[in-house]
Amino acid sequence: MDFQTLKEYLPFLIPLIILENSLSITALVHVLRHPHYRFGSKVMWILIVLFIQIIGPILYFTIGRGEE
Amino acid sequence: MNRYLAFFKKEIIEYIRTYKLLIMLIVFAIFGITNPLIAKLLPEIMKNLATDGFVITLPDPTAYDAWTQFFKNATQMGFIVTLILFSGVLSSEYSKGTLINLLTKGLSRTTVILTKYFSMVLVWTICIILCFILTYGYTVYLFPNDITYNLLFSVFCLWMFGLLLLAILMFSATLTKSSYGCLLITGIIVVFFMIIDIIPSIHKYNPISLVTDNMGLIMNSIKVSSLYLANLISVLLSIISLILSIVVFRKKQL
C-alpha cells in the first residue's frame, strides 16, 4: 500500500486509531491505579489491555476489575 | 415519578463510573467506522492474498456491502458486548447488597426493574444511533451513487430486537443470582428463536426475523409490511418479559 492510498483512507484511520487507543489507555490507567483484580496479575492485565484490541479492555472492565 | 428519576440518575452514574457507557460508545463508534472501511478494502485485501494461479475476484464494493457489515457486526459483536456488559444488571446488586438499603427505605421493586430496563434501553439507543450515523456518513462518502431502500426501518427492526433482548436479559437476571446464569438463559432463549426459525411458516412471527431480514429490506427484496407482525410480537414479548421479571423480583429474597 503506497502513500497515496494511505492518504485516501486517513479520514477513517485517524478516528479509528484515536478510539481504539483511548479504550486501551483508559483501561491501562485503571489497571495501574486499582491494583486489585478478581484474578490474574497486574502484568497479565497490562498485556491483555494493550495487545488485544477492543476485546482486551472489555474483558478487563467486565470480568477482571476488582471491587473497590 | 421522582423516585424513578432519582434511581435513573443513579443507574446512569453507575454506567459512567463503571466505564460501561464509555465502552459501549467506543465499541459502537469503532464498528460504525470500520463497517464501510472493511467493505471498501475487502477486494484490496483479497488481491494481496492472491498468489500465482489463484486469483480471487470480487465485484466492486457497494453501499450494500457496507450495510451487510453493519448488520453483521451489530447483531453479532454488538449484541454480545451489550449483553456481557449488562449481564451484571441485578447480580452485581445482589452480590454487594446495595439494593437492600433502597428497598427498605420504600423504593418499590417495580421501580427498580423498570428503571434499570429503561436506562439499559437508553444506552442501547444512543449506541445504535451513533453506530448508524457513523456508518451512514462514511457510506455516503465512499459510495455516493448507491441507492438503499428502507434503511431507517431496517435499523428500527434491529433496535427493536435489542429491546427484546434487553427485556429477556432483565427477566433472566431476576431468575438467577449470577451474571453468567443470566447470560446463559438469554443465550438459550435466542438459540430457541433461531431453532424455531427453521419452520418457514413461523418466520413471519419470529422476532429473529428482525435481525435476519435487514439486508433484504435494504435491497428491497423483502416487503416492509412482512415485518410488522414480528415487530408487534417483539413488543409483546418484551412487555411480557418485563411483567414476568417484576412478578419474579417481587417474590425474590435478596
mmCIF file of C-alpha atoms in Angstrom, chain A residues 1 5 8-9 11-13 15-16 19-20 22-23 26 30 34 38 54-55 57-58 61-63 65 67, chain B residues 17-19 22-23 26-27 29-31 33-34 36-37 40-41 44 77 81 84-85 96 138 141-142 180:
data_model
loop_
_atom_site.group_PDB
_atom_site.id
_atom_site.type_symbol
_atom_site.label_atom_id
_atom_site.label_comp_id
_atom_site.label_asym_id
_atom_site.label_seq_id
_atom_site.Cartn_x
_atom_site.Cartn_y
_atom_site.Cartn_z
ATOM 1 C CA MET A 1 0.000 0.000 0.000
ATOM 2 C CA THR A 5 -3.742 5.051 -0.850
ATOM 3 C CA GLU A 8 -7.088 8.377 0.884
ATOM 4 C CA TYR A 9 -8.030 6.386 3.988
ATOM 5 C CA PRO A 11 -10.314 10.188 7.371
ATOM 6 C CA PHE A 12 -11.068 6.634 8.515
ATOM 7 C CA LEU A 13 -7.815 5.727 10.139
ATOM 8 C CA PRO A 15 -10.678 8.447 14.307
ATOM 9 C CA LEU A 16 -10.266 4.669 14.408
ATOM 10 C CA LEU A 19 -10.915 5.405 19.507
ATOM 11 C CA GLU A 20 -9.020 2.144 19.874
ATOM 12 C CA SER A 22 -8.482 5.756 24.060
ATOM 13 C CA LEU A 23 -10.153 2.485 25.057
ATOM 14 C CA THR A 26 -8.477 4.204 29.868
ATOM 15 C CA HIS A 30 -7.461 1.822 35.526
ATOM 16 C CA HIS A 34 -6.523 -0.083 41.026
ATOM 17 C CA ARG A 38 -10.720 -10.639 40.535
ATOM 18 C CA ILE A 54 -11.129 -3.868 21.703
ATOM 19 C CA ILE A 55 -11.760 -7.245 23.403
ATOM 20 C CA PRO A 57 -10.230 -3.647 27.636
ATOM 21 C CA ILE A 58 -13.802 -5.025 27.559
ATOM 22 C CA PHE A 61 -13.760 -3.958 32.711
ATOM 23 C CA THR A 62 -16.296 -6.788 32.772
ATOM 24 C CA ILE A 63 -14.523 -9.725 34.406
ATOM 25 C CA ARG A 65 -11.885 -5.430 37.533
ATOM 26 C CA GLU A 67 -14.299 -4.225 43.680
ATOM 27 C CA ARG B 17 -18.300 5.194 36.796
ATOM 28 C CA THR B 18 -18.009 1.540 35.788
ATOM 29 C CA TYR B 19 -16.944 2.657 32.286
ATOM 30 C CA LEU B 22 -17.680 4.585 27.609
ATOM 31 C CA ILE B 23 -17.039 1.028 26.397
ATOM 32 C CA ILE B 26 -16.362 3.429 21.803
ATOM 33 C CA VAL B 27 -17.146 -0.103 20.610
ATOM 34 C CA ALA B 29 -18.208 4.004 17.210
ATOM 35 C CA ILE B 30 -15.419 1.650 16.120
ATOM 36 C CA PHE B 31 -17.982 -0.565 14.386
ATOM 37 C CA ILE B 33 -16.246 3.468 11.205
ATOM 38 C CA THR B 34 -14.965 0.011 10.291
ATOM 39 C CA PRO B 36 -17.780 0.930 5.371
ATOM 40 C CA LEU B 37 -13.996 0.683 5.571
ATOM 41 C CA LYS B 40 -14.243 -0.819 0.729
ATOM 42 C CA LEU B 41 -10.983 -2.601 1.495
ATOM 43 C CA GLU B 44 -7.926 -4.887 -1.900
ATOM 44 C CA MET B 77 -20.358 -8.422 18.333
ATOM 45 C CA VAL B 81 -20.814 -6.791 24.007
ATOM 46 C CA ILE B 84 -21.983 -9.084 28.539
ATOM 47 C CA LEU B 85 -21.777 -5.516 29.831
ATOM 48 C CA LYS B 96 -22.922 -6.214 47.006
ATOM 49 C CA TYR B 138 -18.895 7.148 5.722
ATOM 50 C CA TYR B 141 -18.834 9.459 1.463
ATOM 51 C CA LEU B 142 -17.379 6.249 -0.022
ATOM 52 C CA TYR B 180 -23.218 -15.970 33.973
#
